[in-house]
Amino acid sequence: RTLVLMDEMGSGTDPAQGVAIAQSLLEALLETGSRCGITTHYLQLKELASTDSRFEVAGMEFVDGRPTYRLQYGFVGESHAISVAERLEL
């Protein structure tokens, strides 16, 4: 009973290679019975939930440009990086 959490797998690589590596790694981990939670900007990984029942997608809920820290299952979130950075005056 293993839980694996990964943030932006395959980053720093060519996008096509990065998504292939990330998907292969996820599929291999699922075959071992592990449960996985990932963050990603790869659209191909987000789309896995529509074609493979082993995957589920969720996005962070934002209200008025602020995160609520609630996951919305079945929802692919959008990036709020610029609005959050502006709010924090970065």
Coordinates of N, CA, C and O in Angstrom, one line a residue:
R1 N 0.8 -1.2 0.0 CA 0.0 0.0 0.0 C 0.9 1.2 0.0 O 1.3 1.7 1.0
T2 N 1.2 1.7 -1.2 CA 2.1 2.8 -1.3 C 1.4 4.0 -2.0 O 0.6 3.9 -2.9
L3 N 1.6 5.2 -1.4 CA 1.1 6.4 -2.0 C 2.3 7.2 -2.5 O 3.3 7.4 -1.8
V4 N 2.3 7.6 -3.8 CA 3.3 8.3 -4.5 C 2.8 9.6 -4.9 O 1.8 9.7 -5.6
L5 N 3.5 10.7 -4.5 CA 3.1 12.1 -4.8 C 4.2 12.7 -5.6 O 5.4 12.6 -5.2
M6 N 3.9 13.2 -6.8 CA 4.9 13.8 -7.7 C 4.5 15.1 -8.2 O 3.3 15.3 -8.6
D7 N 5.4 16.0 -8.3 CA 5.1 17.4 -8.8 C 5.9 17.6 -10.1 O 7.1 17.5 -10.2
E8 N 5.1 17.9 -11.2 CA 5.6 18.2 -12.5 C 6.7 17.2 -13.0 O 7.8 17.5 -13.3
M9 N 6.3 15.9 -13.1 CA 7.2 14.9 -13.6 C 7.6 15.2 -15.0 O 6.8 15.8 -15.8
G10 N 8.8 14.9 -15.3 CA 9.4 15.2 -16.7 C 9.7 16.6 -17.0 O 10.0 16.9 -18.2
S11 N 9.6 17.5 -16.0 CA 9.9 18.9 -16.3 C 11.4 19.0 -16.6 O 12.2 18.2 -16.2
G12 N 11.8 20.0 -17.4 CA 13.2 20.2 -17.8 C 13.6 19.3 -19.0 O 14.7 19.3 -19.4
T13 N 12.6 18.6 -19.6 CA 12.9 17.8 -20.8 C 12.1 18.3 -22.0 O 11.3 19.2 -21.8
D14 N 12.4 17.8 -23.1 CA 11.5 18.1 -24.3 C 10.1 17.7 -23.9 O 9.9 16.6 -23.4
P15 N 9.1 18.5 -24.2 CA 7.7 18.2 -23.8 C 7.2 16.8 -24.2 O 6.6 16.1 -23.5
A16 N 7.5 16.5 -25.5 CA 7.1 15.2 -26.0 C 7.7 14.0 -25.2 O 7.1 13.0 -24.9
Q17 N 9.0 14.2 -24.9 CA 9.7 13.1 -24.2 C 9.3 13.1 -22.7 O 9.1 12.1 -22.1
G18 N 9.1 14.3 -22.1 CA 8.7 14.4 -20.7 C 7.3 13.8 -20.5 O 7.2 13.1 -19.5
V19 N 6.4 14.0 -21.4 CA 5.0 13.4 -21.2 C 5.1 11.9 -21.3 O 4.4 11.1 -20.6
A20 N 5.9 11.4 -22.3 CA 6.1 10.0 -22.5 C 6.7 9.3 -21.2 O 6.2 8.3 -20.8
I21 N 7.7 9.9 -20.7 CA 8.3 9.4 -19.5 C 7.4 9.4 -18.3 O 7.2 8.4 -17.6
A22 N 6.7 10.5 -18.1 CA 5.7 10.7 -17.0 C 4.6 9.6 -17.2 O 4.2 9.0 -16.2
Q23 N 4.0 9.4 -18.3 CA 3.0 8.5 -18.5 C 3.5 7.1 -18.3 O 2.8 6.3 -17.6
S24 N 4.6 6.7 -18.8 CA 5.2 5.4 -18.5 C 5.4 5.1 -17.1 O 5.1 4.0 -16.6
L25 N 5.9 6.1 -16.4 CA 6.2 6.0 -14.9 C 4.9 5.8 -14.2 O 4.8 4.9 -13.3
L26 N 3.9 6.6 -14.5 CA 2.6 6.4 -13.8 C 2.0 5.1 -14.1 O 1.5 4.4 -13.2
E27 N 2.0 4.6 -15.3 CA 1.4 3.3 -15.6 C 2.2 2.2 -14.9 O 1.6 1.2 -14.4
A28 N 3.5 2.3 -14.8 CA 4.3 1.3 -14.1 C 4.0 1.3 -12.6 O 3.8 0.2 -12.0
L29 N 3.8 2.5 -12.0 CA 3.5 2.5 -10.6 C 2.1 2.0 -10.3 O 1.9 1.3 -9.3
L30 N 1.1 2.2 -11.2 CA -0.2 1.7 -11.0 C -0.2 0.2 -11.1 O -1.0 -0.5 -10.4
E31 N 0.6 -0.4 -12.0 CA 0.7 -1.8 -12.1 C 1.2 -2.5 -10.8 O 0.9 -3.7 -10.6
T32 N 1.9 -1.7 -10.0 CA 2.4 -2.3 -8.7 C 1.4 -2.1 -7.6 O 1.6 -2.6 -6.5
G33 N 0.3 -1.5 -7.9 CA -0.8 -1.3 -6.9 C -0.6 0.0 -6.2 O -1.4 0.3 -5.3
S34 N 0.3 0.8 -6.5 CA 0.5 2.1 -5.9 C -0.6 3.1 -6.2 O -1.2 3.0 -7.3
R35 N -0.9 4.0 -5.3 CA -1.8 5.1 -5.6 C -1.0 6.3 -5.9 O 0.0 6.5 -5.1
C36 N -1.3 7.1 -6.9 CA -0.5 8.2 -7.3 C -1.3 9.5 -7.3 O -2.4 9.5 -7.7
G37 N -0.6 10.6 -6.9 CA -1.2 11.9 -7.0 C -0.1 12.8 -7.7 O 1.1 12.7 -7.2
I38 N -0.5 13.5 -8.7 CA 0.5 14.3 -9.5 C 0.0 15.6 -9.7 O -1.2 15.9 -9.8
T39 N 0.9 16.6 -10.0 CA 0.6 17.9 -10.6 C 1.3 17.9 -11.9 O 2.3 17.3 -12.1
T40 N 0.6 18.5 -12.9 CA 1.2 18.5 -14.2 C 0.6 19.6 -15.1 O -0.6 20.1 -14.8
H41 N 1.3 20.1 -16.0 CA 0.8 21.0 -17.1 C 0.6 20.2 -18.4 O 0.2 20.8 -19.4
Y42 N 1.0 18.9 -18.4 CA 0.9 18.2 -19.6 C -0.6 17.8 -19.9 O -1.2 17.0 -19.2
L43 N -1.1 18.3 -21.0 CA -2.5 18.1 -21.4 C -2.7 16.6 -21.6 O -3.7 16.0 -21.2
Q44 N -1.7 15.9 -22.2 CA -1.9 14.4 -22.4 C -2.1 13.7 -21.1 O -2.9 12.7 -21.1
L45 N -1.5 14.0 -20.0 CA -1.7 13.3 -18.8 C -3.1 13.7 -18.2 O -3.7 12.8 -17.7
K46 N -3.5 14.9 -18.4 CA -4.8 15.3 -17.9 C -5.9 14.5 -18.7 O -7.0 14.2 -18.1
E47 N -5.7 14.2 -19.9 CA -6.6 13.6 -20.8 C -6.7 12.1 -20.5 O -7.7 11.4 -21.0
L48 N -5.8 11.5 -19.8 CA -5.8 10.1 -19.5 C -7.1 9.6 -18.8 O -7.6 8.5 -19.0
A49 N -7.6 10.5 -18.0 CA -8.9 10.1 -17.3 C -10.0 9.9 -18.2 O -11.0 9.2 -17.8
S50 N -10.0 10.4 -19.4 CA -11.1 10.2 -20.3 C -11.0 8.9 -21.1 O -12.0 8.5 -21.7
T51 N -9.8 8.3 -21.1 CA -9.6 7.1 -21.9 C -9.2 5.9 -21.0 O -9.2 4.8 -21.5
D52 N -8.9 6.1 -19.8 CA -8.3 5.0 -18.9 C -9.0 5.1 -17.5 O -8.7 6.1 -16.8
S53 N -9.7 4.1 -17.2 CA -10.5 4.2 -15.9 C -9.6 4.2 -14.6 O -10.0 4.5 -13.5
R54 N -8.3 3.9 -14.8 CA -7.4 3.9 -13.7 C -7.0 5.3 -13.2 O -6.5 5.6 -12.2
F55 N -7.3 6.3 -14.1 CA -7.0 7.7 -13.8 C -8.2 8.5 -13.6 O -9.3 8.3 -14.1
E56 N -8.0 9.6 -12.7 CA -9.0 10.5 -12.4 C -8.3 11.9 -12.4 O -7.2 12.1 -12.1
V57 N -9.1 12.9 -12.8 CA -8.5 14.3 -12.9 C -9.3 15.2 -11.9 O -10.4 14.9 -11.6
A58 N -8.5 16.1 -11.4 CA -9.1 17.1 -10.4 C -8.3 18.4 -10.6 O -7.2 18.4 -11.0
G59 N -9.0 19.5 -10.2 CA -8.3 20.8 -10.3 C -8.6 21.6 -9.0 O -9.6 21.3 -8.3
M60 N -7.7 22.5 -8.7 CA -7.9 23.3 -7.5 C -9.0 24.3 -7.7 O -9.0 25.0 -8.8
E61 N -9.8 24.5 -6.8 CA -10.9 25.5 -6.9 C -10.3 26.9 -6.5 O -9.6 27.0 -5.6
F62 N -10.7 27.9 -7.4 CA -10.3 29.3 -7.1 C -11.6 30.1 -7.1 O -12.5 29.9 -7.9
V63 N -11.6 31.0 -6.2 CA -12.8 32.0 -6.1 C -12.2 33.4 -6.0 O -11.3 33.6 -5.1
D64 N -12.6 34.2 -6.9 CA -12.1 35.6 -7.0 C -10.5 35.6 -7.0 O -9.9 36.4 -6.3
G65 N -9.9 34.7 -7.8 CA -8.5 34.7 -7.9 C -7.7 34.1 -6.8 O -6.5 34.2 -6.7
R66 N -8.4 33.5 -5.8 CA -7.7 33.0 -4.6 C -8.1 31.5 -4.5 O -9.2 31.1 -4.7
P67 N -7.1 30.7 -4.1 CA -7.3 29.2 -4.0 C -8.2 29.0 -2.7 O -8.0 29.6 -1.7
T68 N -9.1 28.0 -2.9 CA -9.9 27.6 -1.7 C -9.3 26.4 -1.0 O -9.7 26.0 0.0
Y69 N -8.3 25.8 -1.8 CA -7.6 24.5 -1.3 C -8.6 23.4 -1.3 O -8.4 22.4 -0.6
R70 N -9.6 23.4 -2.2 CA -10.5 22.3 -2.3 C -10.3 21.8 -3.7 O -10.3 22.5 -4.7
L71 N -10.3 20.4 -3.8 CA -10.2 19.8 -5.1 C -11.6 19.7 -5.8 O -12.5 19.3 -5.1
Q72 N -11.6 19.9 -7.0 CA -12.9 19.7 -7.8 C -12.6 18.5 -8.7 O -11.9 18.6 -9.7
Y73 N -13.2 17.4 -8.4 CA -13.0 16.2 -9.2 C -13.7 16.3 -10.5 O -14.8 16.9 -10.6
G74 N -13.0 15.7 -11.6 CA -13.6 15.8 -12.9 C -13.4 17.1 -13.6 O -14.0 17.4 -14.7
F75 N -12.6 18.0 -13.0 CA -12.4 19.3 -13.5 C -10.9 19.6 -13.7 O -10.1 19.3 -12.8
V76 N -10.6 20.0 -14.9 CA -9.2 20.4 -15.1 C -9.0 21.9 -14.9 O -9.7 22.7 -15.5
G77 N -8.2 22.2 -13.9 CA -8.1 23.6 -13.5 C -7.2 24.4 -14.5 O -6.5 23.8 -15.3
E78 N -7.3 25.7 -14.5 CA -6.5 26.5 -15.3 C -5.4 27.2 -14.4 O -5.6 27.2 -13.2
S79 N -4.4 27.7 -15.1 CA -3.3 28.3 -14.3 C -3.8 29.7 -13.8 O -4.3 30.5 -14.6
H80 N -3.5 30.0 -12.6 CA -3.7 31.3 -12.0 C -2.4 31.9 -11.6 O -2.4 32.9 -10.7
A81 N -1.3 31.5 -12.1 CA 0.0 32.0 -11.7 C 0.2 33.5 -11.8 O 0.7 34.1 -10.9
I82 N -0.3 34.0 -12.9 CA -0.1 35.5 -13.2 C -0.9 36.3 -12.2 O -0.4 37.2 -11.5
S83 N -2.2 35.9 -12.0 CA -3.1 36.7 -11.1 C -2.6 36.6 -9.7 O -2.6 37.5 -8.9
V84 N -2.1 35.4 -9.3 CA -1.6 35.2 -7.9 C -0.3 36.1 -7.7 O -0.2 36.7 -6.7
A85 N 0.6 36.0 -8.7 CA 1.8 36.8 -8.6 C 1.5 38.3 -8.5 O 2.1 39.0 -7.8
E86 N 0.5 38.8 -9.3 CA 0.1 40.2 -9.3 C -0.4 40.5 -7.9 O -0.1 41.6 -7.4
R87 N -1.3 39.7 -7.4 CA -1.9 39.9 -6.1 C -0.8 40.0 -5.0 O -0.9 40.8 -4.1
L88 N 0.2 39.2 -5.1 CA 1.3 39.2 -4.2 C 2.4 40.2 -4.5 O 3.4 40.3 -3.8
E89 N 2.2 41.0 -5.5 CA 3.1 42.0 -6.0 C 4.5 41.5 -6.3 O 5.5 42.1 -5.9
L90 N 4.5 40.4 -7.0 CA 5.8 39.8 -7.4 C 6.2 40.2 -8.8 O 5.4 40.5 -9.6

